[in-house]
Every structure is written in C-alpha cells, then in structure tokens.
Coordinates of C-alpha atoms in Angstrom, one line a residue:
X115 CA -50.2 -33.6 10.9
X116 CA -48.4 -32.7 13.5
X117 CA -44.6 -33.5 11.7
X118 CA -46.1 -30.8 9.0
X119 CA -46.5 -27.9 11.3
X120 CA -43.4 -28.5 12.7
X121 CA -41.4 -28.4 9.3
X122 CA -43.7 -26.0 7.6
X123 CA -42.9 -23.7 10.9
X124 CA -39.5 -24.3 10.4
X125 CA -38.8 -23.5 6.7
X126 CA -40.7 -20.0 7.4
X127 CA -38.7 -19.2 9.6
X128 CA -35.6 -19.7 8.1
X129 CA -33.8 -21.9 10.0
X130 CA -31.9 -24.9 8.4
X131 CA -30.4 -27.6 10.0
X132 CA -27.1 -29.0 8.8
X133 CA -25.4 -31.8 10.1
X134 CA -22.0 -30.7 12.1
X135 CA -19.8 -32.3 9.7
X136 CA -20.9 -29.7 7.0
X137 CA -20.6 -26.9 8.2
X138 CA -19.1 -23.8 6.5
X139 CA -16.1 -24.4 8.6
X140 CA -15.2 -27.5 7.6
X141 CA -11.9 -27.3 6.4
X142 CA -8.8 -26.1 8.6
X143 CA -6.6 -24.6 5.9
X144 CA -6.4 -24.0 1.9
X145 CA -3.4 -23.2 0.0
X146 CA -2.2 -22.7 -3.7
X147 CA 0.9 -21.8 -5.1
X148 CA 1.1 -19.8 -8.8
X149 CA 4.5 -19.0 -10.5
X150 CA 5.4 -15.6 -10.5
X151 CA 7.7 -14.3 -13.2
X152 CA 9.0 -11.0 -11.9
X153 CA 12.5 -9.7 -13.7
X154 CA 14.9 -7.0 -12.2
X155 CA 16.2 -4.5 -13.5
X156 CA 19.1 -2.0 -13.3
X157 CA 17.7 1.9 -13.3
X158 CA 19.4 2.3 -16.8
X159 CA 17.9 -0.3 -18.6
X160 CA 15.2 0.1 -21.1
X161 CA 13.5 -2.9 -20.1
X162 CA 13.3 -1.7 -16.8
X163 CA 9.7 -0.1 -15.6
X164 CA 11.4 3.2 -15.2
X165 CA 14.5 4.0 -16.8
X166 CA 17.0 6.8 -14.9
X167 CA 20.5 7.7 -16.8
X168 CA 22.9 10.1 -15.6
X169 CA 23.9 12.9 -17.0
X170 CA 27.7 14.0 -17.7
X171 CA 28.5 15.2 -13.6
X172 CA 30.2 12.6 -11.5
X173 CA 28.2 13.8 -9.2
X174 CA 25.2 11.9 -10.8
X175 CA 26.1 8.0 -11.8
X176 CA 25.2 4.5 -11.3
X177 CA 26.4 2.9 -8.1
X178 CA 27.3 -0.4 -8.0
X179 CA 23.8 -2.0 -7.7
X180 CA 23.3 0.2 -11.2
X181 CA 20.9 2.3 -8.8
X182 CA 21.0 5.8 -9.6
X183 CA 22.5 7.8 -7.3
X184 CA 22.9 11.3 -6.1
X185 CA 26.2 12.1 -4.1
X186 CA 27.1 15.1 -3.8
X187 CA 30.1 15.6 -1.7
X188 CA 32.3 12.6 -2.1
X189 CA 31.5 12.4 -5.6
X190 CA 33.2 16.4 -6.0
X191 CA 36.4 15.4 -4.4
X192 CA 36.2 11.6 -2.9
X193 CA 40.2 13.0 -0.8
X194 CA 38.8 16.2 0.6
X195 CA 34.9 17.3 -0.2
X196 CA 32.1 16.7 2.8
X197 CA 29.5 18.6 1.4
X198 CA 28.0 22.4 -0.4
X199 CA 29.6 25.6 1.3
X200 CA 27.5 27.1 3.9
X201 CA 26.0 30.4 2.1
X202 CA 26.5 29.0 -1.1
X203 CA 23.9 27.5 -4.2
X204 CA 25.8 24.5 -6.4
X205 CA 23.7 23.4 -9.7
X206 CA 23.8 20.5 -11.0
X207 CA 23.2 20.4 -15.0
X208 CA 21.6 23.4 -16.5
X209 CA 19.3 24.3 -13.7
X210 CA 17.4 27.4 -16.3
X211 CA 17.3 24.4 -19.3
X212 CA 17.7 21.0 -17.9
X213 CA 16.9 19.3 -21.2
X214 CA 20.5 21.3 -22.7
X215 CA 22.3 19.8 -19.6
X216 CA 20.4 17.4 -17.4
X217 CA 22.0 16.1 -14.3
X218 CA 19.9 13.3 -14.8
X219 CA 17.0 12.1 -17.3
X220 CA 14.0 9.4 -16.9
X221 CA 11.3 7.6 -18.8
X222 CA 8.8 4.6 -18.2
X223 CA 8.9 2.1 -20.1
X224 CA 4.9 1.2 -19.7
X225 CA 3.0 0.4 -22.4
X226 CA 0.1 2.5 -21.3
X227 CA -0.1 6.3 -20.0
X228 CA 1.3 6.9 -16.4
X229 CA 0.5 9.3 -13.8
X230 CA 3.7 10.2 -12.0
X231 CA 4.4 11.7 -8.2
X232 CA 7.6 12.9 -8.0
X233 CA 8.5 14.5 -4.3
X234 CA 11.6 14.9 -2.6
X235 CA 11.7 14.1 1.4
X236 CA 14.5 15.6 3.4
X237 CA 15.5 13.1 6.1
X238 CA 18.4 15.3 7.3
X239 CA 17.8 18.6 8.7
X240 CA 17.3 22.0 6.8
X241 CA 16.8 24.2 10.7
X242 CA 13.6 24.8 10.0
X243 CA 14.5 27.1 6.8
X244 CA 11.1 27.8 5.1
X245 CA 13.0 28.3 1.9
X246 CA 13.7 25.6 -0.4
X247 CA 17.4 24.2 -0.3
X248 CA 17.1 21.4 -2.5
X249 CA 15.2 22.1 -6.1
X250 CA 14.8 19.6 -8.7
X251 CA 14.2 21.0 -12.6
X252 CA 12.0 18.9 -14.5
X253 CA 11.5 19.0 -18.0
X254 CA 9.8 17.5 -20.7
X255 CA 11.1 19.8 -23.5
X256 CA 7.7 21.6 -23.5
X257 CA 6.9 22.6 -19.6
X258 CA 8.9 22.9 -16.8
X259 CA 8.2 22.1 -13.3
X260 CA 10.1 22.2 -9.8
X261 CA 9.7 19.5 -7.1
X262 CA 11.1 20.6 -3.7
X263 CA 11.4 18.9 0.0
X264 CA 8.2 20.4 0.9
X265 CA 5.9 19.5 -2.2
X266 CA 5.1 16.7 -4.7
X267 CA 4.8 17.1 -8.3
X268 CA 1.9 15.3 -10.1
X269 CA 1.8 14.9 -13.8
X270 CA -1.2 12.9 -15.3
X271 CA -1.1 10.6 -18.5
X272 CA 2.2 10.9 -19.8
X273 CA 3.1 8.5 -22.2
X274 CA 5.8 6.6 -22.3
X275 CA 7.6 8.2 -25.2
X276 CA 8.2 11.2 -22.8
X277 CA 11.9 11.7 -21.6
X278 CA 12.4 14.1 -18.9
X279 CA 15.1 15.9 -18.3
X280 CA 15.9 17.0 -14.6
X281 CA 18.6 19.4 -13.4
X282 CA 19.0 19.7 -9.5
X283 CA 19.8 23.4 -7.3
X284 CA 21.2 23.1 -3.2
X285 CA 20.6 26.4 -2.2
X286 CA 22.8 26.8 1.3
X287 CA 22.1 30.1 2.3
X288 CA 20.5 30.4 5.8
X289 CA 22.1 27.0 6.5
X290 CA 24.5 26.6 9.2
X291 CA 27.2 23.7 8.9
X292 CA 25.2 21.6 11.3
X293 CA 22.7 20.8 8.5
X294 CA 21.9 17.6 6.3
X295 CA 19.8 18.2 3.2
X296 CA 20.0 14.3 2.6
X297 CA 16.6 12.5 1.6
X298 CA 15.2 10.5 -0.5
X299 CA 13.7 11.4 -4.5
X300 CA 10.9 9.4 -4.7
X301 CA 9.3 8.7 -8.1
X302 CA 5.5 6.7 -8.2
X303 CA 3.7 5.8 -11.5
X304 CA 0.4 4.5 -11.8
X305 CA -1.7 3.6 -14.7
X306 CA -3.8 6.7 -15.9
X307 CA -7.7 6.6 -15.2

C-alpha cells in the first residue's frame, strides 16, 4: 500500500525519473551536410539576380571581375585626371532624363516582385557640407527619384520587367581639395510582402 502512495505521489507531482543514460543530452554532436547549388554571376548578365550595364561614358564600365564600377577620375584621363574641379558639378549621363542617357541602367531578374533600397554611403569626406555632392538620377521611365549620401530610396513591388535608368551629379562647390566623395552604392532587394 505503501509502494502506491509513493508512486501515486510521484506522478502528481510531476517528477519522472529517467535513467542517466537517457537523458536529453545524450548525444555529444549531430551533423549533416546538403549540396548547395549557388551560381555566380557577372553584374551584366541576365541570369544574374540583378543585372547592372553601363552606359556609353568610360567613366562607367565593367572592371575586370565584370563588377560594375564607378571611377571617376582615372577613368577621364588615366595620364593626368585625379578627380572633379573644386567649385565645379560633372554629370554623368543625362542627369534631367536619365532614361535618354543613363550613366548606368539595372534590373532584377527575380521571378517575383522586389522591394529595393538603394542608398549611397560616403566613406570619404564631404567637410561636413550639408548639401548633397553626390546625386544619383533614377528612373523608371514613369517617375523619377534621387538617392543621395545622406538618404536611402525605397521602392516597393517592382517587378522584374522594370529597367531603371540612373544618371549620376558630383556637385563640388563648397568642397575644398582635401575632400573624398568615395563610397559605396549599395542596392538591397527583397521579396515584396
């Protein structure tokens, strides 16, 4: 009577006892290995996740990992040319149309609608100008839009049939010679909700 009590007490309780070789710990490690098929890509191909082509300036072109590049500078005189004129704004493609004359054009190549970040972060030096020295045009051939160093652009469900067009502006004045308006264009897509 007295074994009864004893387990009845025990199961209302809730405690369980488990021999120590089955435990929940009793395995040291686990491991398993899947194949991954992942492709690369060159930024001009159109099996590539996002597609970036140059437009007709040298300063704009595919470097020699077929990365898309942006030089300005060595790509306007490779003998002589370091960089803009202080004081000065250089455009490159059509900055008032940038679908007539892009410096550069992109497109994914998802099967379903993106949402796409574009922002530009300086990682030279501007002085601390408050205006915006570096501009990039976007267009879709319908709406415009203008991503600077100081702001990211956000455009929701675009599909992938949707080429845009982008001309870029370095607007000098205020600068000194001292500065470096070099960064990095950043471009994110993620599936649309």
């Amino acid at each position: 009577m007295r074994r009864r009590k004893l387990l009845y007490g025990l199961g209302a309780s809730g405690a369980v006892l488990v021999p120590s070789g089955l435990t929940a710990a009793a395995y040291n490690s686990f491991t398993l290995t899947r194949e991954a098929s992942i492709g690369v890509e060159g930024d001009g191909s159109a099996s590539a996740f996002l597609t970036l082509s140059p437009g007709t300036s040298n300063i704009v072109s595919t470097n020699t990992n077929d990365e898309l590049d942006i030089a300005i500078g060595n790509a306007i005189d490779s003998n002589k040319a370091a960089g803009v004129n202080v004081g000065s704004q250089l455009d490159v493609g059509t900055f008032s149309d940038p679908t007539s004359t892009p410096a550069f054009t992109f497109q994914h190549n998802a099967t379903d609608n993106q949402d796409i970040d574009i922002s530009y972060n300086l990682t030279g030096t501007d002085g601390g100008d408050a205006d915006a020295n570096v501009q990039f045009k976007i267009s879709d051939g319908s709406n415009e839009y203008t991503v600077t160093e100081t702001g990211t652009l956000s455009l929701t469900g675009i599909a992938n049939s949707t080429l845009f067009s982008v001309a870029l502006r370095v607007d000098t004045n205020g600068l000194s010679s001292t500065e470096d308006l070099t960064g990095d264009l950043t471009i994110t897509l993620n599936p649309s909700s």
